[in-house]
Amino acid sequence: MPEPVISISETCRERLGYAAAFTPALLDPEIGEPEVIAGPNGKSAKKRYDVYRNNVTVSLINALSDTFPATQRIVGEEFFRAMARLHVRQSPPTSPLLSDYGRDFPDFIEDFEHARNLPYLADVARIERAWLDAYHAADAAPLHGHMLTAIPPETLGQAVFTTHPATRVVRSRFAAVTIFSVNRRNEPFGRVKAGEPEDALVTRPRLEVFVRRLPPGGARFLESLMAGEPFRKAVDAALEEDGDFDLTANISGVIEAGVFTAVMVSEHGDNG
Amino acid sequence: MVAVPIIEGARAARFPAFPVGGTAGASLKPEHLAAIHADPAPVGFFEVHAENYMGAGGPPHAALAAIRERWPVSLHGVCMSIGGPQPLDKDHLRRFKSLVERYEPALVSEHLAWATHDTTYFNDLLPLPYTQATLARVAEHIDEMQEAIRRPILLENPSTYVVFPESTLGETEFLRELVRRTGCGLLLDVNNVFVSATNHGFSALEYLAGFPLEHVGEIHLAGHAEQEDDEGALLLIDSHDGPVADAVWKLYEIVIGRSGPVPTLIEWDSDIPDWPVLKAEAEATQRILDREAACPARGMAHA
């Protein structure tokens, strides 16, 4: 093996320190503009550097605003942007794909003391984050109902499902699905009982993203199937969580929503 | 997973190879999709920001495929961070490569700027000093990108608000040398020239006189906004939120008079107007291109 080549001299290395010098003040208003820059002809660079600060912060706040429109509508634009600004400074993106940004924003909202009087807000944000993931997920043809009816009843208990790439389940102790829906539509709405627990199914069987409220036990049923557990085990888990679990309604809902892409029955007995 | 065929060698083209020469194009905005498809003669080509199409699937890819079936597409990268000191993001390079393979764009471009430092992505086109050290590093990055996508890129001149006292090379000198070292082409953003010239107090015409126009494969035009610097002087912001300024049209006509009819894009990324407004800007551009194509004899006389 040849010796590792050091391609850049020490002087050059110093000259490549501009990014390390330029960035710290971008998201921290307490730090003055970097010393490596200047205005032309001896001019000051304060307002000039502020253009970059502003571009960075405002564009990232805008990215959060685009991803979480219902959350913004609930708290109002001014509150939302102030909250988003804090989040942008604490947790700037680590990927150039802004569609991936804001994954930890719902947790940030949950811990944000000024939003404590809106305990459902973080869950609404979780649904919105799931909505964007479903929007950009890989395309796949959903499972046809006849694939399921073709399975002999005696082996159905062992059936294992493949989840559609767009499928997400979001569980909430609050009426997050209803609150999401009415605020996302941007229309006037009546009184919502916020304390009613609601679970969301987010899917995109084709090009349109759907957010539906799952029936009792439905979330547990889906989480079990999505984790690769066999059908019987999923049914048991759902019934254990909620005695009102309606298997027929859940199966037809799951097929209609395109939650899965494939089903497989193992040849060797049911271990579940 | 979405099937993105990566087949070496004799791969059948999936899309028509539309010519893009001498045409005016427009930024592709989702809000214009219906109007574009209903328009019997929209514009010559559409340009997209590569990063907006790096998801696995869904409506963005369906929309871009439908556009690419009918018109040429220009793939414009915004976050490769070619101008940064650190190594290029290999995942990003891989994503960019699969977009080039998937959509067979007529034009591929990136910026002389950077956006990522360490692990933070700043979502802005940040400036760099022009030194022998940065020249060597940027040339390495362009080589790496061109090798990955197996075709030359067009590198865009930035609009800037600050200078680096450590710079030892002029911007046109820096770009010219990058072309020589890497074989890349250039994307001349005439609005950026006007913005930077105003902000730094140099002559846009002198800058253009030093710009290697023979290597320009695409031109950008856009609107800018006005602010003030610390001394109360005019500071222009490259905002892409309005029509092209009169002064920029003037510079553009001078450039086209020297370069011939280079494909030209109207960029509009913020405060997006209805489709007819954006289209009218592209039509004004097309008239200038057509006029030049009809009487190409003027050559370099304007320089």
PDB file of C-alpha atoms in Angstrom, chain A residues 66-67 125-137 166 168 170 180 184 202-204 208-211, chain B residues 59:
ATOM      1  CA  ASP A  66     -44.904  24.030   4.618  1.00  0.00           C
ATOM      2  CA  THR A  67     -44.701  20.654   6.366  1.00  0.00           C
ATOM      3  CA  ALA A 125     -47.757  17.561  14.012  1.00  0.00           C
ATOM      4  CA  ARG A 126     -46.974  13.804  14.051  1.00  0.00           C
ATOM      5  CA  ILE A 127     -49.830  13.197  11.624  1.00  0.00           C
ATOM      6  CA  GLU A 128     -48.550  16.006   9.377  1.00  0.00           C
ATOM      7  CA  ARG A 129     -45.028  14.562   9.441  1.00  0.00           C
ATOM      8  CA  ALA A 130     -46.471  11.128   8.541  1.00  0.00           C
ATOM      9  CA  TRP A 131     -48.486  12.781   5.761  1.00  0.00           C
ATOM     10  CA  LEU A 132     -45.288  14.120   4.141  1.00  0.00           C
ATOM     11  CA  ASP A 133     -43.536  10.761   4.516  1.00  0.00           C
ATOM     12  CA  ALA A 134     -46.480   9.062   2.808  1.00  0.00           C
ATOM     13  CA  TYR A 135     -46.416  11.717   0.060  1.00  0.00           C
ATOM     14  CA  HIS A 136     -42.767  10.995  -0.816  1.00  0.00           C
ATOM     15  CA  ALA A 137     -42.794   7.232  -0.105  1.00  0.00           C
ATOM     16  CA  ALA A 166     -46.510   4.911   2.453  1.00  0.00           C
ATOM     17  CA  ARG A 168     -48.057   5.036   8.836  1.00  0.00           C
ATOM     18  CA  VAL A 170     -50.134   7.584  14.531  1.00  0.00           C
ATOM     19  CA  PHE A 180     -55.768  17.651  11.877  1.00  0.00           C
ATOM     20  CA  ARG A 184     -55.842  21.045   7.163  1.00  0.00           C
ATOM     21  CA  VAL A 202     -51.927   7.562   6.920  1.00  0.00           C
ATOM     22  CA  THR A 203     -51.615   5.936   3.502  1.00  0.00           C
ATOM     23  CA  ARG A 204     -51.061   6.714  -0.145  1.00  0.00           C
ATOM     24  CA  GLU A 208     -53.339  10.916  -3.072  1.00  0.00           C
ATOM     25  CA  VAL A 209     -52.474  10.784   0.629  1.00  0.00           C
ATOM     26  CA  PHE A 210     -55.346   9.694   2.914  1.00  0.00           C
ATOM     27  CA  VAL A 211     -55.614  10.244   6.663  1.00  0.00           C
TER      28      VAL A 211
ATOM     29  CA  PRO B  59     -46.762  13.003  -6.882  1.00  0.00           C
TER      30      PRO B  59
END
